[in-house]
Amino acid sequence: EVQLLESGGGLVQPGGSLRLSCAASGFTFNNYAMTWVRQAPGKGLEWVSAISGSGDATIYADSVKGRLTISRDDSENTLFLQMNSLRPEDTGIYYCAKSRGVSWYYAVDCWGQGTLVTVSS
Amino acid sequence: DIVMTQSPDSLAVSLGERATINCKSSQSVLYRSNNKNYLAWYQQKPGQPPKLLIYWASTRESGVPDRFSGSGSGTDFTLTISSLQAEDVAVYYCQQYYSIPFTFGPGTKVDIK
């Protein structure tokens, strides 16, 4: 069974940093691109970033480019999101999601339960 | 960026009746070299993560009941629930994965009338 378990969320002040992790199991991790999607409280879904199955290519939404960095450790089957220079508008639930293929040009077919990030003073 | 719009914002349908949700993209998401529409539909129930229902605009994900169907091509797409069940109460999102950034529609809330 495919499982994704996010961790690392919490309360952080504006300008601060957090590192989110997503532990994956139940599939061959390096065969699939991975994605982060976020959801502000009471709002819709916003695509944030993706990384290829090989880990050598990454893409970002303009709203996070230069502040958030996606990475993966295939030896640990773990996806990361390093979040720097956080802003109040980064507040929300962050979901880790698995692509249906090795590239990001596929729908995502499995989602974690999410981890809540709150940026507030 | 490709802008995704959905209509209606919300709808209430009687149990057993048909529910239809529309999704429109600001530019085509049809990749002509493989004739695939890079469009997915997700269902999100309160307090839960989204769940993939449909990909390539019309391919049902494994385990999804066949009352859910997707149609359309190019810029106009539809998700149909042929006979609404109580467990289908949720917000439904379309998403394009044709062009970066992979944008979502604003969502359509489906309730029981």
mmCIF file of N, CA, C and O in Angstrom, chain A residues 4-106:
data_model
loop_
_atom_site.group_PDB
_atom_site.id
_atom_site.type_symbol
_atom_site.label_atom_id
_atom_site.label_comp_id
_atom_site.label_asym_id
_atom_site.label_seq_id
_atom_site.Cartn_x
_atom_site.Cartn_y
_atom_site.Cartn_z
ATOM 1 N N LEU A 4 2.216 8.054 2.266
ATOM 2 C CA LEU A 4 3.013 9.271 2.352
ATOM 3 C C LEU A 4 2.709 9.920 3.688
ATOM 4 O O LEU A 4 1.533 10.129 4.015
ATOM 5 N N LEU A 5 3.762 10.216 4.452
ATOM 6 C CA LEU A 5 3.560 10.776 5.782
ATOM 7 C C LEU A 5 4.400 12.029 5.929
ATOM 8 O O LEU A 5 5.628 11.961 6.036
ATOM 9 N N GLU A 6 3.716 13.176 5.985
ATOM 10 C CA GLU A 6 4.404 14.461 6.126
ATOM 11 C C GLU A 6 4.683 14.766 7.592
ATOM 12 O O GLU A 6 3.947 14.327 8.489
ATOM 13 N N SER A 7 5.723 15.555 7.814
ATOM 14 C CA SER A 7 6.049 16.040 9.150
ATOM 15 C C SER A 7 6.827 17.341 9.011
ATOM 16 O O SER A 7 7.259 17.700 7.908
ATOM 17 N N GLY A 8 6.995 18.029 10.147
ATOM 18 C CA GLY A 8 7.825 19.223 10.141
ATOM 19 C C GLY A 8 7.076 20.539 10.181
ATOM 20 O O GLY A 8 7.695 21.598 10.285
ATOM 21 N N GLY A 9 5.754 20.478 10.089
ATOM 22 C CA GLY A 9 4.986 21.714 10.141
ATOM 23 C C GLY A 9 4.986 22.319 11.531
ATOM 24 O O GLY A 9 5.438 21.700 12.502
ATOM 25 N N GLY A 10 4.482 23.545 11.643
ATOM 26 C CA GLY A 10 4.409 24.198 12.930
ATOM 27 C C GLY A 10 4.218 25.692 12.789
ATOM 28 O O GLY A 10 3.950 26.191 11.695
ATOM 29 N N LEU A 11 4.366 26.378 13.912
ATOM 30 C CA LEU A 11 4.225 27.829 13.957
ATOM 31 C C LEU A 11 5.599 28.465 13.804
ATOM 32 O O LEU A 11 6.547 28.105 14.519
ATOM 33 N N VAL A 12 5.695 29.420 12.908
ATOM 34 C CA VAL A 12 6.966 30.102 12.669
ATOM 35 C C VAL A 12 6.685 31.585 12.439
ATOM 36 O O VAL A 12 5.624 31.953 11.902
ATOM 37 N N GLN A 13 7.600 32.415 12.835
ATOM 38 C CA GLN A 13 7.442 33.852 12.638
ATOM 39 C C GLN A 13 7.746 34.233 11.195
ATOM 40 O O GLN A 13 8.523 33.538 10.499
ATOM 41 N N PRO A 14 7.150 35.323 10.731
ATOM 42 C CA PRO A 14 7.501 35.809 9.382
ATOM 43 C C PRO A 14 9.014 35.993 9.257
ATOM 44 O O PRO A 14 9.667 36.501 10.174
ATOM 45 N N GLY A 15 9.534 35.553 8.114
ATOM 46 C CA GLY A 15 10.969 35.600 7.880
ATOM 47 C C GLY A 15 11.705 34.360 8.342
ATOM 48 O O GLY A 15 12.888 34.187 8.019
ATOM 49 N N GLY A 16 11.008 33.489 9.050
ATOM 50 C CA GLY A 16 11.633 32.281 9.572
ATOM 51 C C GLY A 16 11.691 31.146 8.562
ATOM 52 O O GLY A 16 11.321 31.304 7.402
ATOM 53 N N SER A 17 12.178 29.994 9.039
ATOM 54 C CA SER A 17 12.375 28.828 8.176
ATOM 55 C C SER A 17 11.757 27.585 8.801
ATOM 56 O O SER A 17 11.610 27.487 10.017
ATOM 57 N N LEU A 18 11.406 26.655 7.934
ATOM 58 C CA LEU A 18 10.944 25.325 8.324
ATOM 59 C C LEU A 18 11.417 24.339 7.274
ATOM 60 O O LEU A 18 11.623 24.706 6.118
ATOM 61 N N ARG A 19 11.556 23.080 7.684
ATOM 62 C CA ARG A 19 11.855 22.026 6.724
ATOM 63 C C ARG A 19 10.809 20.943 6.860
ATOM 64 O O ARG A 19 10.695 20.316 7.925
ATOM 65 N N LEU A 20 10.046 20.749 5.801
ATOM 66 C CA LEU A 20 9.040 19.699 5.779
ATOM 67 C C LEU A 20 9.652 18.421 5.224
ATOM 68 O O LEU A 20 10.497 18.457 4.325
ATOM 69 N N SER A 21 9.194 17.291 5.742
ATOM 70 C CA SER A 21 9.608 15.985 5.244
ATOM 71 C C SER A 21 8.386 15.173 4.873
ATOM 72 O O SER A 21 7.290 15.386 5.410
ATOM 73 N N CYS A 22 8.571 14.247 3.948
ATOM 74 C CA CYS A 22 7.498 13.338 3.540
ATOM 75 C C CYS A 22 8.118 11.952 3.375
ATOM 76 O O CYS A 22 8.909 11.731 2.448
ATOM 77 N N ALA A 23 7.786 11.055 4.281
ATOM 78 C CA ALA A 23 8.298 9.690 4.225
ATOM 79 C C ALA A 23 7.382 8.844 3.353
ATOM 80 O O ALA A 23 6.174 8.772 3.608
ATOM 81 N N ALA A 24 7.970 8.216 2.347
ATOM 82 C CA ALA A 24 7.197 7.436 1.380
ATOM 83 C C ALA A 24 7.444 5.943 1.575
ATOM 84 O O ALA A 24 8.559 5.519 1.916
ATOM 85 N N SER A 25 6.418 5.154 1.329
ATOM 86 C CA SER A 25 6.547 3.707 1.393
ATOM 87 C C SER A 25 5.526 3.062 0.479
ATOM 88 O O SER A 25 4.539 3.697 0.081
ATOM 89 N N GLY A 26 5.788 1.795 0.130
ATOM 90 C CA GLY A 26 4.830 1.048 -0.671
ATOM 91 C C GLY A 26 5.013 1.158 -2.168
ATOM 92 O O GLY A 26 4.214 0.607 -2.932
ATOM 93 N N PHE A 27 6.068 1.863 -2.615
ATOM 94 C CA PHE A 27 6.340 1.958 -4.046
ATOM 95 C C PHE A 27 7.829 2.252 -4.236
ATOM 96 O O PHE A 27 8.529 2.617 -3.287
ATOM 97 N N THR A 28 8.302 2.068 -5.459
ATOM 98 C CA THR A 28 9.708 2.330 -5.758
ATOM 99 C C THR A 28 9.888 3.830 -5.923
ATOM 100 O O THR A 28 9.577 4.399 -6.971
ATOM 101 N N PHE A 29 10.377 4.455 -4.864
ATOM 102 C CA PHE A 29 10.355 5.915 -4.734
ATOM 103 C C PHE A 29 11.001 6.613 -5.928
ATOM 104 O O PHE A 29 10.437 7.572 -6.467
ATOM 105 N N ASN A 30 12.176 6.167 -6.365
ATOM 106 C CA ASN A 30 12.895 6.917 -7.405
ATOM 107 C C ASN A 30 12.352 6.677 -8.814
ATOM 108 O O ASN A 30 12.926 7.181 -9.785
ATOM 109 N N ASN A 31 11.248 5.959 -8.911
ATOM 110 C CA ASN A 31 10.589 5.784 -10.205
ATOM 111 C C ASN A 31 9.522 6.843 -10.476
ATOM 112 O O ASN A 31 8.903 6.837 -11.548
ATOM 113 N N TYR A 32 9.308 7.736 -9.497
ATOM 114 C CA TYR A 32 8.198 8.673 -9.606
ATOM 115 C C TYR A 32 8.601 10.096 -9.249
ATOM 116 O O TYR A 32 9.351 10.330 -8.283
ATOM 117 N N ALA A 33 8.079 11.047 -10.023
ATOM 118 C CA ALA A 33 8.182 12.443 -9.630
ATOM 119 C C ALA A 33 7.310 12.662 -8.389
ATOM 120 O O ALA A 33 6.344 11.928 -8.148
ATOM 121 N N MET A 34 7.683 13.680 -7.627
ATOM 122 C CA MET A 34 6.940 14.010 -6.410
ATOM 123 C C MET A 34 6.596 15.497 -6.405
ATOM 124 O O MET A 34 7.319 16.317 -6.990
ATOM 125 N N THR A 35 5.528 15.822 -5.706
ATOM 126 C CA THR A 35 4.960 17.167 -5.755
ATOM 127 C C THR A 35 4.572 17.645 -4.367
ATOM 128 O O THR A 35 4.225 16.837 -3.499
ATOM 129 N N TRP A 36 4.648 18.951 -4.157
ATOM 130 C CA TRP A 36 4.045 19.587 -2.974
ATOM 131 C C TRP A 36 2.889 20.468 -3.450
ATOM 132 O O TRP A 36 3.026 21.239 -4.404
ATOM 133 N N VAL A 37 1.762 20.338 -2.761
ATOM 134 C CA VAL A 37 0.579 21.159 -2.999
ATOM 135 C C VAL A 37 0.153 21.724 -1.653
ATOM 136 O O VAL A 37 0.208 21.015 -0.646
ATOM 137 N N ARG A 38 -0.270 22.982 -1.620
ATOM 138 C CA ARG A 38 -0.696 23.557 -0.353
ATOM 139 C C ARG A 38 -2.138 24.068 -0.431
ATOM 140 O O ARG A 38 -2.685 24.262 -1.518
ATOM 141 N N GLN A 39 -2.697 24.260 0.765
ATOM 142 C CA GLN A 39 -4.084 24.711 0.854
ATOM 143 C C GLN A 39 -4.210 25.663 2.026
ATOM 144 O O GLN A 39 -4.098 25.247 3.187
ATOM 145 N N ALA A 40 -4.435 26.932 1.738
ATOM 146 C CA ALA A 40 -4.657 27.919 2.788
ATOM 147 C C ALA A 40 -5.967 27.594 3.503
ATOM 148 O O ALA A 40 -6.867 26.976 2.925
ATOM 149 N N PRO A 41 -6.108 28.009 4.751
ATOM 150 C CA PRO A 41 -7.310 27.687 5.524
ATOM 151 C C PRO A 41 -8.586 28.115 4.805
ATOM 152 O O PRO A 41 -8.739 29.279 4.428
ATOM 153 N N GLY A 42 -9.485 27.157 4.570
ATOM 154 C CA GLY A 42 -10.756 27.438 3.922
ATOM 155 C C GLY A 42 -10.687 27.747 2.439
ATOM 156 O O GLY A 42 -11.679 28.173 1.844
ATOM 157 N N LYS A 43 -9.517 27.555 1.838
ATOM 158 C CA LYS A 43 -9.321 27.917 0.430
ATOM 159 C C LYS A 43 -9.085 26.687 -0.436
ATOM 160 O O LYS A 43 -9.143 25.552 0.025
ATOM 161 N N GLY A 44 -8.815 26.925 -1.710
ATOM 162 C CA GLY A 44 -8.589 25.849 -2.656
ATOM 163 C C GLY A 44 -7.153 25.369 -2.675
ATOM 164 O O GLY A 44 -6.322 25.767 -1.856
ATOM 165 N N LEU A 45 -6.876 24.496 -3.639
ATOM 166 C CA LEU A 45 -5.560 23.880 -3.760
ATOM 167 C C LEU A 45 -4.632 24.752 -4.595
ATOM 168 O O LEU A 45 -5.048 25.327 -5.604
ATOM 169 N N GLU A 46 -3.364 24.815 -4.179
ATOM 170 C CA GLU A 46 -2.351 25.563 -4.915
ATOM 171 C C GLU A 46 -1.136 24.672 -5.134
ATOM 172 O O GLU A 46 -0.517 24.212 -4.162
ATOM 173 N N TRP A 47 -0.789 24.421 -6.381
ATOM 174 C CA TRP A 47 0.410 23.669 -6.707
ATOM 175 C C TRP A 47 1.636 24.486 -6.333
ATOM 176 O O TRP A 47 1.708 25.682 -6.633
ATOM 177 N N VAL A 48 2.624 23.858 -5.664
ATOM 178 C CA VAL A 48 3.783 24.582 -5.147
ATOM 179 C C VAL A 48 5.063 24.228 -5.907
ATOM 180 O O VAL A 48 5.798 25.119 -6.368
ATOM 181 N N SER A 49 5.367 22.933 -6.006
ATOM 182 C CA SER A 49 6.662 22.535 -6.545
ATOM 183 C C SER A 49 6.629 21.057 -6.916
ATOM 184 O O SER A 49 5.792 20.299 -6.409
ATOM 185 N N ALA A 50 7.553 20.655 -7.780
ATOM 186 C CA ALA A 50 7.695 19.248 -8.129
ATOM 187 C C ALA A 50 9.161 18.938 -8.411
ATOM 188 O O ALA A 50 9.942 19.832 -8.763
ATOM 189 N N ILE A 51 9.512 17.657 -8.251
ATOM 190 C CA ILE A 51 10.864 17.179 -8.520
ATOM 191 C C ILE A 51 10.756 15.908 -9.341
ATOM 192 O O ILE A 51 9.869 15.071 -9.099
ATOM 193 N N SER A 52 11.639 15.745 -10.302
ATOM 194 C CA SER A 52 11.601 14.574 -11.163
ATOM 195 C C SER A 52 11.979 13.313 -10.388
ATOM 196 O O SER A 52 12.547 13.384 -9.291
ATOM 197 N N GLY A 53 11.683 12.159 -10.965
ATOM 198 C CA GLY A 53 12.012 10.896 -10.335
ATOM 199 C C GLY A 53 13.513 10.729 -10.119
ATOM 200 O O GLY A 53 13.945 10.152 -9.119
ATOM 201 N N SER A 54 14.299 11.273 -11.039
ATOM 202 C CA SER A 54 15.758 11.189 -10.916
ATOM 203 C C SER A 54 16.316 12.221 -9.945
ATOM 204 O O SER A 54 17.470 12.121 -9.525
ATOM 205 N N GLY A 55 15.514 13.204 -9.610
ATOM 206 C CA GLY A 55 15.961 14.239 -8.681
ATOM 207 C C GLY A 55 16.796 15.336 -9.300
ATOM 208 O O GLY A 55 17.237 16.249 -8.595
ATOM 209 N N ASP A 56 17.002 15.286 -10.622
ATOM 210 C CA ASP A 56 17.904 16.253 -11.242
ATOM 211 C C ASP A 56 17.185 17.459 -11.829
ATOM 212 O O ASP A 56 17.821 18.349 -12.422
ATOM 213 N N ALA A 57 15.878 17.513 -11.663
ATOM 214 C CA ALA A 57 15.126 18.645 -12.182
ATOM 215 C C ALA A 57 14.028 19.017 -11.201
ATOM 216 O O ALA A 57 13.385 18.128 -10.604
ATOM 217 N N THR A 58 13.840 20.336 -11.037
ATOM 218 C CA THR A 58 12.824 20.840 -10.118
ATOM 219 C C THR A 58 12.085 22.011 -10.758
ATOM 220 O O THR A 58 12.640 22.705 -11.630
ATOM 221 N N ILE A 59 10.857 22.217 -10.341
ATOM 222 C CA ILE A 59 10.039 23.329 -10.824
ATOM 223 C C ILE A 59 9.272 23.915 -9.650
ATOM 224 O O ILE A 59 9.007 23.213 -8.659
ATOM 225 N N TYR A 60 8.928 25.217 -9.762
ATOM 226 C CA TYR A 60 8.294 25.938 -8.666
ATOM 227 C C TYR A 60 7.216 26.888 -9.187
ATOM 228 O O TYR A 60 7.311 27.413 -10.300
ATOM 229 N N ALA A 61 6.227 27.135 -8.320
ATOM 230 C CA ALA A 61 5.304 28.232 -8.569
ATOM 231 C C ALA A 61 6.056 29.543 -8.359
ATOM 232 O O ALA A 61 6.967 29.623 -7.520
ATOM 233 N N ASP A 62 5.672 30.577 -9.108
ATOM 234 C CA ASP A 62 6.347 31.874 -8.972
ATOM 235 C C ASP A 62 6.253 32.410 -7.548
ATOM 236 O O ASP A 62 7.166 33.094 -7.075
ATOM 237 N N SER A 63 5.158 32.097 -6.855
ATOM 238 C CA SER A 63 4.929 32.640 -5.512
ATOM 239 C C SER A 63 5.933 32.126 -4.486
ATOM 240 O O SER A 63 6.061 32.707 -3.402
ATOM 241 N N VAL A 64 6.645 31.049 -4.805
ATOM 242 C CA VAL A 64 7.584 30.461 -3.836
ATOM 243 C C VAL A 64 9.010 30.394 -4.371
ATOM 244 O O VAL A 64 9.938 30.058 -3.620
ATOM 245 N N LYS A 65 9.197 30.725 -5.635
ATOM 246 C CA LYS A 65 10.517 30.598 -6.263
ATOM 247 C C LYS A 65 11.536 31.449 -5.526
ATOM 248 O O LYS A 65 11.293 32.607 -5.196
ATOM 249 N N GLY A 66 12.685 30.839 -5.205
ATOM 250 C CA GLY A 66 13.745 31.545 -4.500
ATOM 251 C C GLY A 66 13.632 31.466 -2.992
ATOM 252 O O GLY A 66 14.569 31.845 -2.277
ATOM 253 N N ARG A 67 12.487 30.991 -2.486
ATOM 254 C CA ARG A 67 12.299 30.880 -1.032
ATOM 255 C C ARG A 67 12.114 29.432 -0.584
ATOM 256 O O ARG A 67 12.524 29.060 0.519
ATOM 257 N N LEU A 68 11.466 28.630 -1.418
ATOM 258 C CA LEU A 68 11.229 27.226 -1.088
ATOM 259 C C LEU A 68 12.068 26.354 -2.011
ATOM 260 O O LEU A 68 12.205 26.667 -3.208
ATOM 261 N N THR A 69 12.620 25.278 -1.461
ATOM 262 C CA THR A 69 13.464 24.372 -2.232
ATOM 263 C C THR A 69 13.011 22.942 -2.007
ATOM 264 O O THR A 69 12.967 22.467 -0.863
ATOM 265 N N ILE A 70 12.688 22.258 -3.092
ATOM 266 C CA ILE A 70 12.292 20.853 -3.031
ATOM 267 C C ILE A 70 13.517 19.975 -3.259
ATOM 268 O O ILE A 70 14.411 20.322 -4.050
ATOM 269 N N SER A 71 13.572 18.859 -2.547
ATOM 270 C CA SER A 71 14.664 17.909 -2.744
ATOM 271 C C SER A 71 14.172 16.522 -2.342
ATOM 272 O O SER A 71 13.096 16.378 -1.762
ATOM 273 N N ARG A 72 14.991 15.529 -2.644
ATOM 274 C CA ARG A 72 14.609 14.164 -2.275
ATOM 275 C C ARG A 72 15.848 13.368 -1.916
ATOM 276 O O ARG A 72 16.941 13.632 -2.433
ATOM 277 N N ASP A 73 15.674 12.393 -1.018
ATOM 278 C CA ASP A 73 16.724 11.463 -0.651
ATOM 279 C C ASP A 73 16.195 10.074 -0.978
ATOM 280 O O ASP A 73 15.405 9.509 -0.207
ATOM 281 N N ASP A 74 16.602 9.540 -2.101
ATOM 282 C CA ASP A 74 16.073 8.253 -2.542
ATOM 283 C C ASP A 74 16.563 7.104 -1.665
ATOM 284 O O ASP A 74 15.914 6.059 -1.596
ATOM 285 N N SER A 75 17.687 7.286 -0.982
ATOM 286 C CA SER A 75 18.166 6.223 -0.089
ATOM 287 C C SER A 75 17.274 6.101 1.141
ATOM 288 O O SER A 75 17.209 5.041 1.765
ATOM 289 N N GLU A 76 16.597 7.197 1.485
ATOM 290 C CA GLU A 76 15.703 7.215 2.645
ATOM 291 C C GLU A 76 14.231 7.270 2.247
ATOM 292 O O GLU A 76 13.357 7.355 3.112
ATOM 293 N N ASN A 77 13.948 7.242 0.934
ATOM 294 C CA ASN A 77 12.560 7.348 0.431
ATOM 295 C C ASN A 77 11.848 8.549 1.039
ATOM 296 O O ASN A 77 10.706 8.438 1.528
ATOM 297 N N THR A 78 12.524 9.682 1.021
ATOM 298 C CA THR A 78 11.979 10.868 1.672
ATOM 299 C C THR A 78 12.049 12.075 0.750
ATOM 300 O O THR A 78 13.063 12.302 0.078
ATOM 301 N N LEU A 79 10.969 12.839 0.760
ATOM 302 C CA LEU A 79 10.865 14.095 0.026
ATOM 303 C C LEU A 79 10.954 15.230 1.038
ATOM 304 O O LEU A 79 10.459 15.102 2.166
ATOM 305 N N PHE A 80 11.572 16.332 0.638
ATOM 306 C CA PHE A 80 11.735 17.471 1.531
ATOM 307 C C PHE A 80 11.215 18.749 0.874
ATOM 308 O O PHE A 80 11.161 18.866 -0.355
ATOM 309 N N LEU A 81 10.876 19.727 1.728
ATOM 310 C CA LEU A 81 10.603 21.079 1.262
ATOM 311 C C LEU A 81 11.232 22.024 2.279
ATOM 312 O O LEU A 81 10.761 22.144 3.405
ATOM 313 N N GLN A 82 12.347 22.643 1.880
ATOM 314 C CA GLN A 82 12.997 23.640 2.714
ATOM 315 C C GLN A 82 12.322 24.975 2.463
ATOM 316 O O GLN A 82 12.265 25.434 1.318
ATOM 317 N N MET A 83 11.810 25.569 3.536
ATOM 318 C CA MET A 83 11.024 26.797 3.421
ATOM 319 C C MET A 83 11.751 27.920 4.151
ATOM 320 O O MET A 83 11.904 27.871 5.380
ATOM 321 N N ASN A 84 12.217 28.914 3.413
ATOM 322 C CA ASN A 84 12.926 30.063 3.978
ATOM 323 C C ASN A 84 12.147 31.342 3.712
ATOM 324 O O ASN A 84 11.263 31.381 2.842
ATOM 325 N N SER A 85 12.497 32.397 4.453
ATOM 326 C CA SER A 85 11.862 33.706 4.263
ATOM 327 C C SER A 85 10.346 33.590 4.218
ATOM 328 O O SER A 85 9.678 34.145 3.331
ATOM 329 N N LEU A 86 9.802 32.876 5.193
ATOM 330 C CA LEU A 86 8.368 32.588 5.178
ATOM 331 C C LEU A 86 7.531 33.847 5.394
ATOM 332 O O LEU A 86 7.932 34.769 6.134
ATOM 333 N N ARG A 87 6.364 33.848 4.753
ATOM 334 C CA ARG A 87 5.436 34.974 4.802
ATOM 335 C C ARG A 87 4.096 34.484 5.345
ATOM 336 O O ARG A 87 3.780 33.285 5.223
ATOM 337 N N PRO A 88 3.283 35.359 5.879
ATOM 338 C CA PRO A 88 1.947 34.936 6.359
ATOM 339 C C PRO A 88 1.133 34.226 5.281
ATOM 340 O O PRO A 88 0.383 33.289 5.590
ATOM 341 N N GLU A 89 1.296 34.619 4.035
ATOM 342 C CA GLU A 89 0.526 33.979 2.963
ATOM 343 C C GLU A 89 1.012 32.563 2.631
ATOM 344 O O GLU A 89 0.390 31.876 1.819
ATOM 345 N N ASP A 90 2.080 32.125 3.249
ATOM 346 C CA ASP A 90 2.516 30.726 3.109
ATOM 347 C C ASP A 90 1.772 29.799 4.076
ATOM 348 O O ASP A 90 1.955 28.580 4.031
ATOM 349 N N THR A 91 0.943 30.373 4.948
ATOM 350 C CA THR A 91 0.177 29.578 5.905
ATOM 351 C C THR A 91 -0.772 28.619 5.200
ATOM 352 O O THR A 91 -1.473 29.009 4.254
ATOM 353 N N GLY A 92 -0.787 27.374 5.670
ATOM 354 C CA GLY A 92 -1.703 26.398 5.100
ATOM 355 C C GLY A 92 -1.264 24.976 5.383
ATOM 356 O O GLY A 92 -0.241 24.741 6.035
ATOM 357 N N ILE A 93 -2.063 24.058 4.884
ATOM 358 C CA ILE A 93 -1.700 22.641 4.938
ATOM 359 C C ILE A 93 -0.855 22.326 3.711
ATOM 360 O O ILE A 93 -1.234 22.679 2.588
ATOM 361 N N TYR A 94 0.267 21.667 3.936
ATOM 362 C CA TYR A 94 1.163 21.275 2.847
ATOM 363 C C TYR A 94 1.028 19.771 2.647
ATOM 364 O O TYR A 94 1.279 18.983 3.566
ATOM 365 N N TYR A 95 0.636 19.405 1.426
ATOM 366 C CA TYR A 95 0.475 18.001 1.061
ATOM 367 C C TYR A 95 1.636 17.551 0.181
ATOM 368 O O TYR A 95 2.010 18.238 -0.776
ATOM 369 N N CYS A 96 2.133 16.387 0.482
ATOM 370 C CA CYS A 96 3.082 15.678 -0.370
ATOM 371 C C CYS A 96 2.260 14.757 -1.273
ATOM 372 O O CYS A 96 1.292 14.137 -0.804
ATOM 373 N N ALA A 97 2.621 14.672 -2.542
ATOM 374 C CA ALA A 97 1.832 13.850 -3.460
ATOM 375 C C ALA A 97 2.737 13.157 -4.466
ATOM 376 O O ALA A 97 3.767 13.705 -4.883
ATOM 377 N N LYS A 98 2.352 11.980 -4.864
ATOM 378 C CA LYS A 98 3.122 11.152 -5.805
ATOM 379 C C LYS A 98 2.540 11.277 -7.210
ATOM 380 O O LYS A 98 1.333 11.155 -7.426
ATOM 381 N N SER A 99 3.422 11.490 -8.182
ATOM 382 C CA SER A 99 3.012 11.507 -9.581
ATOM 383 C C SER A 99 2.741 10.095 -10.060
ATOM 384 O O SER A 99 3.222 9.110 -9.486
ATOM 385 N N ARG A 100 1.979 9.996 -11.144
ATOM 386 C CA ARG A 100 1.740 8.674 -11.725
ATOM 387 C C ARG A 100 2.904 8.230 -12.601
ATOM 388 O O ARG A 100 2.910 7.094 -13.083
ATOM 389 N N GLY A 101 3.910 9.100 -12.801
ATOM 390 C CA GLY A 101 5.027 8.736 -13.661
ATOM 391 C C GLY A 101 6.339 9.338 -13.202
ATOM 392 O O GLY A 101 6.380 10.054 -12.194
ATOM 393 N N VAL A 102 7.406 9.069 -13.943
ATOM 394 C CA VAL A 102 8.730 9.542 -13.547
ATOM 395 C C VAL A 102 8.880 11.038 -13.768
ATOM 396 O O VAL A 102 9.704 11.692 -13.127
ATOM 397 N N SER A 103 8.097 11.599 -14.675
ATOM 398 C CA SER A 103 8.130 13.050 -14.868
ATOM 399 C C SER A 103 6.929 13.680 -14.176
ATOM 400 O O SER A 103 6.056 12.990 -13.660
ATOM 401 N N TRP A 104 6.894 15.005 -14.183
ATOM 402 C CA TRP A 104 5.786 15.689 -13.512
ATOM 403 C C TRP A 104 4.589 15.894 -14.438
ATOM 404 O O TRP A 104 3.576 16.439 -14.039
ATOM 405 N N TYR A 105 4.672 15.465 -15.673
ATOM 406 C CA TYR A 105 3.564 15.633 -16.600
ATOM 407 C C TYR A 105 2.554 14.494 -16.483
ATOM 408 O O TYR A 105 2.196 13.843 -17.473
ATOM 409 N N TYR A 106 2.160 14.260 -15.243
ATOM 410 C CA TYR A 106 1.148 13.259 -14.927
ATOM 411 C C TYR A 106 0.295 13.792 -13.789
ATOM 412 O O TYR A 106 0.737 14.649 -13.022
#
